[in-house]
Each structure stands twice: as structure tokens, then as C-alpha cells.
Short mmCIF file of C-alpha atoms in Angstrom, two decimals:
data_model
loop_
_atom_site.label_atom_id
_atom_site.label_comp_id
_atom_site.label_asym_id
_atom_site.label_seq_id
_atom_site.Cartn_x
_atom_site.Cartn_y
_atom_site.Cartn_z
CA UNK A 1 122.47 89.83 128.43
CA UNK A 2 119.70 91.22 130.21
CA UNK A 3 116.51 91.72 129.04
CA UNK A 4 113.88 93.69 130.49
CA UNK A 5 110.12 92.95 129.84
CA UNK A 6 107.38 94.86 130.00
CA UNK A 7 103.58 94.49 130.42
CA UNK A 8 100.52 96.66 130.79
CA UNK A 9 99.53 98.07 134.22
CA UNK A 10 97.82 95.57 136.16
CA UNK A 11 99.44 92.43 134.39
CA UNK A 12 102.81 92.19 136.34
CA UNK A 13 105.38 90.13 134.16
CA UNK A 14 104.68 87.13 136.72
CA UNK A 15 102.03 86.43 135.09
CA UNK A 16 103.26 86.77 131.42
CA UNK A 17 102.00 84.06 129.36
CA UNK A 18 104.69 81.07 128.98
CA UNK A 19 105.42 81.46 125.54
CA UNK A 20 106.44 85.07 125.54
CA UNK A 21 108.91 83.97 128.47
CA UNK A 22 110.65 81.78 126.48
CA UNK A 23 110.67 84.10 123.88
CA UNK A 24 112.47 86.58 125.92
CA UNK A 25 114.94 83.93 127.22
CA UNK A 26 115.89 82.90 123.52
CA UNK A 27 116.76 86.81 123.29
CA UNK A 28 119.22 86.07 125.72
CA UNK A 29 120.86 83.73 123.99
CA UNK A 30 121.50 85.84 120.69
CA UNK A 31 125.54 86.12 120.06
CA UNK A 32 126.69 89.56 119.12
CA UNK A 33 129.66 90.84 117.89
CA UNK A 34 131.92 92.06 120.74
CA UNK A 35 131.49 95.93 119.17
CA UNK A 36 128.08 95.58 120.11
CA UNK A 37 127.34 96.29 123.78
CA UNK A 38 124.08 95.40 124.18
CA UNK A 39 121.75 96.38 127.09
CA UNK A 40 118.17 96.58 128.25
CA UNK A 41 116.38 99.45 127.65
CA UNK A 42 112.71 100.26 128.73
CA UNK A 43 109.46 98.62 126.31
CA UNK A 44 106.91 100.13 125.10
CA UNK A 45 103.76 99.42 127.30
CA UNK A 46 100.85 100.60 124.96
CA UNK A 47 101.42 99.04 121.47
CA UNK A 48 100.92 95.45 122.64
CA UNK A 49 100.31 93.41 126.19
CA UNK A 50 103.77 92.19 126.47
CA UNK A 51 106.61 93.64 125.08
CA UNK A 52 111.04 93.01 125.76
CA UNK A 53 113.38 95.56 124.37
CA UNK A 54 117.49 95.99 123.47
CA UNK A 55 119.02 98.86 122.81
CA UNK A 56 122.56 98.71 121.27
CA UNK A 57 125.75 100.73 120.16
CA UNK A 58 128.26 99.60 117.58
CA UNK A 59 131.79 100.96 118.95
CA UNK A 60 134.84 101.09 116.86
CA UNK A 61 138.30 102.64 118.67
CA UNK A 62 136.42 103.72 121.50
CA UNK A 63 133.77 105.72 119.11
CA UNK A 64 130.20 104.68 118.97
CA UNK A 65 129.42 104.72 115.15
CA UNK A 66 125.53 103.03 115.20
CA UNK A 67 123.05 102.50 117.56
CA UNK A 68 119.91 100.82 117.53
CA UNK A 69 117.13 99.14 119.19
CA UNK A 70 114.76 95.51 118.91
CA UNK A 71 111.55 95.26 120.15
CA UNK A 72 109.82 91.91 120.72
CA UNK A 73 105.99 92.67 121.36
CA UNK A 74 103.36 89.69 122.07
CA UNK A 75 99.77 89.95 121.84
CA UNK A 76 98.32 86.34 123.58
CA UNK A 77 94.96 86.87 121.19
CA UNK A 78 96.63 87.67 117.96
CA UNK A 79 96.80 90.96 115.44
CA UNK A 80 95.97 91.13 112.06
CA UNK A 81 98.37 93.22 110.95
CA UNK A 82 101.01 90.92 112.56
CA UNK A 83 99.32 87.66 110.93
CA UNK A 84 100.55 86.28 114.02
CA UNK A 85 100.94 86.92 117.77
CA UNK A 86 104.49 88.32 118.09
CA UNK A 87 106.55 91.37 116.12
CA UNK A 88 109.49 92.34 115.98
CA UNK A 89 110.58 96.20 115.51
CA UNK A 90 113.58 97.02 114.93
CA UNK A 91 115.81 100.58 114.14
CA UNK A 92 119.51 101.07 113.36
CA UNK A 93 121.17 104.07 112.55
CA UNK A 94 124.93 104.38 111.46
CA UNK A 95 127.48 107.07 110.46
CA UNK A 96 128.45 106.75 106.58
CA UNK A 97 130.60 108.44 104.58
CA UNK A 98 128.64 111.52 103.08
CA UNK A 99 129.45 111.20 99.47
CA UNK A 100 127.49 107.98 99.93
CA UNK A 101 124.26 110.00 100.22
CA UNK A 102 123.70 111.12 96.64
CA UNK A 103 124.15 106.91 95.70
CA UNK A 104 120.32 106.17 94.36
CA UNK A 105 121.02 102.66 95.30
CA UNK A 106 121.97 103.28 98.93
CA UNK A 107 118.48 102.91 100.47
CA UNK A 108 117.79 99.79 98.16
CA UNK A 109 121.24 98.35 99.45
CA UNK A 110 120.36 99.46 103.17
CA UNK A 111 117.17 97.03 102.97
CA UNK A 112 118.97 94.40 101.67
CA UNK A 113 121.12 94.45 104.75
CA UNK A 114 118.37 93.69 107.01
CA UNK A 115 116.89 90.87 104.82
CA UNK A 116 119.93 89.45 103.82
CA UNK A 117 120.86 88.96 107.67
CA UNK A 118 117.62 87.56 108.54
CA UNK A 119 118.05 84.90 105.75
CA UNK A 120 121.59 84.44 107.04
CA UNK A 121 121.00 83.85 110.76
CA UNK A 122 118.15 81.29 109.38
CA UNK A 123 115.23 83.67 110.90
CA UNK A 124 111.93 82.54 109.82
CA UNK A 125 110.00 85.93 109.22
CA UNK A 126 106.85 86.97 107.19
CA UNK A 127 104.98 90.20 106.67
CA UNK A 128 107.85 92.23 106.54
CA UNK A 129 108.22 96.11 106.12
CA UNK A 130 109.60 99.17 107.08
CA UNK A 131 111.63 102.20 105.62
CA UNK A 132 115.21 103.48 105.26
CA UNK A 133 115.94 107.12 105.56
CA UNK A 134 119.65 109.04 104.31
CA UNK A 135 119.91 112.23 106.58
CA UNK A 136 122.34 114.73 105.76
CA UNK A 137 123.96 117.40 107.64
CA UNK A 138 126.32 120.64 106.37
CA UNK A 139 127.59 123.04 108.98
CA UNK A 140 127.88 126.78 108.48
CA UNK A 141 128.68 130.09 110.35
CA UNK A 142 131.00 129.30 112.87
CA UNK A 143 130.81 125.52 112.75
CA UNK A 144 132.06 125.38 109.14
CA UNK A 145 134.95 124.01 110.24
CA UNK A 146 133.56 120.88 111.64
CA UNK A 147 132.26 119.87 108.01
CA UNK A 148 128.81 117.59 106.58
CA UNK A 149 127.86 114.13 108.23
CA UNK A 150 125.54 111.78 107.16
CA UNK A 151 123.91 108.79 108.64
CA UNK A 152 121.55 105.88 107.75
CA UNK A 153 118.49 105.04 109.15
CA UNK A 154 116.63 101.21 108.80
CA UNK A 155 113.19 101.21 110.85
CA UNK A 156 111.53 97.68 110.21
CA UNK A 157 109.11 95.69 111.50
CA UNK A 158 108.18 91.61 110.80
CA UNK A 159 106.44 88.92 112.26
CA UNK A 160 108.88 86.07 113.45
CA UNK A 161 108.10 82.23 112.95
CA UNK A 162 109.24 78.97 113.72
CA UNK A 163 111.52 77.10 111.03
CA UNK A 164 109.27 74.33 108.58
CA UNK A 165 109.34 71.28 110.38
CA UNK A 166 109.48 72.62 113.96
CA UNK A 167 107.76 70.55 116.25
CA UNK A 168 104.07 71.48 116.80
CA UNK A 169 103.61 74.07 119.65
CA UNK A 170 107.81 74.84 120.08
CA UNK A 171 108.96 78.14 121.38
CA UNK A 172 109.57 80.87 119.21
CA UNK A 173 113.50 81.57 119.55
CA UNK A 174 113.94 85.00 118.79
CA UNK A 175 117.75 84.44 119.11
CA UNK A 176 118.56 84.75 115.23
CA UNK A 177 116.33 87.74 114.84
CA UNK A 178 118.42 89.43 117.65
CA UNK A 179 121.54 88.48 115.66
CA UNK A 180 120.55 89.40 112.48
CA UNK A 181 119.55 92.75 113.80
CA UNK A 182 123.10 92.87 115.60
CA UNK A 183 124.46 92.05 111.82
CA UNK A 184 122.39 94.95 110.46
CA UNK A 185 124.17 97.34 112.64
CA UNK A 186 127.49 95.84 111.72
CA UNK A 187 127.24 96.02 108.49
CA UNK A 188 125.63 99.55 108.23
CA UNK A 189 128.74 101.14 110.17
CA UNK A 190 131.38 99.17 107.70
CA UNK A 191 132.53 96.67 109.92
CA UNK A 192 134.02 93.51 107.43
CA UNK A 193 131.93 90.64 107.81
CA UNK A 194 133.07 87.73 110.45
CA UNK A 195 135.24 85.09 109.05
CA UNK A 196 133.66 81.63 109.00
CA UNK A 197 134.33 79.81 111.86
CA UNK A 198 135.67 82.90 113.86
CA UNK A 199 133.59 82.61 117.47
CA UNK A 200 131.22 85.77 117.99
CA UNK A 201 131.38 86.52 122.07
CA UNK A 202 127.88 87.17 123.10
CA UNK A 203 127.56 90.55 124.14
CA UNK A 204 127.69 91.65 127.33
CA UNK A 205 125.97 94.37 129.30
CA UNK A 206 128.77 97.17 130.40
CA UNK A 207 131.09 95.72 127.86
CA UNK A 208 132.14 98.78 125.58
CA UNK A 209 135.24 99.46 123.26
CA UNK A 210 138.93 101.00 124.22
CA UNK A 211 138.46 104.36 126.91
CA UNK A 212 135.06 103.75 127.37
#
């Protein structure tokens, strides 16, 4: 997986501070499900110093069903809104069925997705938040025939950790955030969860499902 990091004008990412290095590395290292092909996409360059980005697309049967994007950003001298010097943003959209739009506990359940992974990919997070958004769509006129759709939307932000008991001054791996946010996706399109002790590949940029 590649990951492409971005900086302010003038700072060059030779120069990026060690820790946020390693924190892009540990990116690397996040194992996705082989539906997700995973790639670098451009960072945002005004929101913080530093900043490494994914973009991603769930593909089922050759159909791409979610997409999404994770956004490490690193500020060396700290943020108050972060409590910390790192975030993570993240966004996932996915196709649902659209009877499932009228369900008042769908954006509730959509949430509990994202938190759910992070606890299950053992992510140590904190000031967590973020919104999730049902859009639907009916056709009329002379696209009638092509019928309603309906998708989910999860845009969420945190501020990552290190585990209790890490040893002072270690890395921040941002591996399990990746995954979790790889999970979100997942689970948002419908794909059945991965059978304990089934290998996940890690994904692989210009991997992509049947006809692609």
C-alpha cells in the first residue's frame, strides 16, 4: 500500500517530523479485506502541517458498492480540539437497500459500526465525533424506469492514542484505525463479517474485483 503524504509549501516531506513518519508507515501495514482496493489519494495541505490520505472502494462482482477515504493529519505543536497532536478523519459511503431509509434506528446503527470496529481492531481513540447522513433518491420522467437508491454516509473524526501500557514515547500505529475504517466500509455495504481465523490479504494498490 502506498501512501502519499503531504505537507505545507515550504516544508518538503523530508523534513517531516519522525513521528508522523512512522505514523504513515504503520498505515502501511493496515490489512484490508481483498474487496477493498485501497490507494493513495492526494491530502489536504491547509487543515494541519502534515497530513497522509487513503481513498478506498468496496467491490462486490465487479461493482463498486462503497467508497471512502482516511485522513491522518499531524500538528508537531498540538490542537485543542484534537487534545492531542494527530486526527484521524474519516468518510464512507455505501449503497443500501432503500426501504432501509425510513428505519429510525439506521443512523444510530451506522455509528455503531464505526465504534464498534475501532474497539474491535483494539484502536485506542478519544474525542470522537462526527455525523451519519441517509440520502435518498426517486427517479421520474423518463428515468422512472431506473427506480429509487439510497446510500449511507459516516463522516467522523477522532484523535488516535497509544494502547495503556505502551512504552513511553512509542510510535503511534495507525494500522488498526486504517482497519477499522476498512471494516466500516465492509460492513456498511453488507459484506458478512470475516470468519475467525480466516487471513485478511492486505490490500493492494490496482487490485480490484472480477472485469475491473
Amino acid at each position: 500500500m502506498v501512501v502519499r503524504q503531504e505537507t505545507h509549501p515550504g516544508t518538503g516531506a523530508s523534513v517531516s517530523p519522525a513521528e508522523f513518519r512512522d505514523a504513515v508507515a504503520s498505515m502501511r501495514s493496515a490489512r484490508l479485506r481483498p474487496e477493498v482496493f485501497c490507494e493513495e489519494m492526494p491530502a489536504p495541505q491547509r487543515i494541519a502541517p502534515y497530513a497522509a490520505a487513503l481513498s478506498a472502494d468496496v467491490t462486490v462482482d465487479g461493482v463498486d458498492v462503497g467508497t471512502g477515504r482516511i485522513i491522518l493529519l499531524h500538528d508537531p505543536d498540538g490542537n485543542d480540539a484534537w487534545d492531542g497532536t494527530f486526527r484521524c478523519v474519516a468518510y464512507a459511503r455505501a449503497d443500501i437497500e432503500v426501504d432501509m431509509v425510513s428505519d429510525p434506528m439506521l443512523a444510530e446503527v451506522g455509528w455503531s459500526w464505526l465504534t464498534e470496529a475501532l474497539d474491535a481492531h483494539g484502536a485506542t481513540y478519544s474525542m470522537v465525533s462526527g455525523t451519519v447522513t441517509r440520502v435518498a433518491t426517486e427517479s421520474f420522467g423518463g428515468m422512472a424506469d431506473e427506480g429509487g437508491t439510497a446510500q449511507l454516509e459516516v463522516r467522523a473524526s477522532w484523535t488516535p492514542g497509544t494502547p495503556d501500557g505502551s512504552v513511553p514515547g512509542a510510535s503511534l500505529d495507525v494500522g488498526p484505525h486504517v482497519e477499522a475504517w476498512g471494516e466500516l466500509l465492509c460492513t456498511a455495504v453488507g459484506l458478512p463479517p470475516v470468519p475467525d481465523g480466516v487471513s485478511v490479504m492486505p490490500s493492494r494498490r490496482g487490485q480490484r474485483g472480477p472485469g475491473r
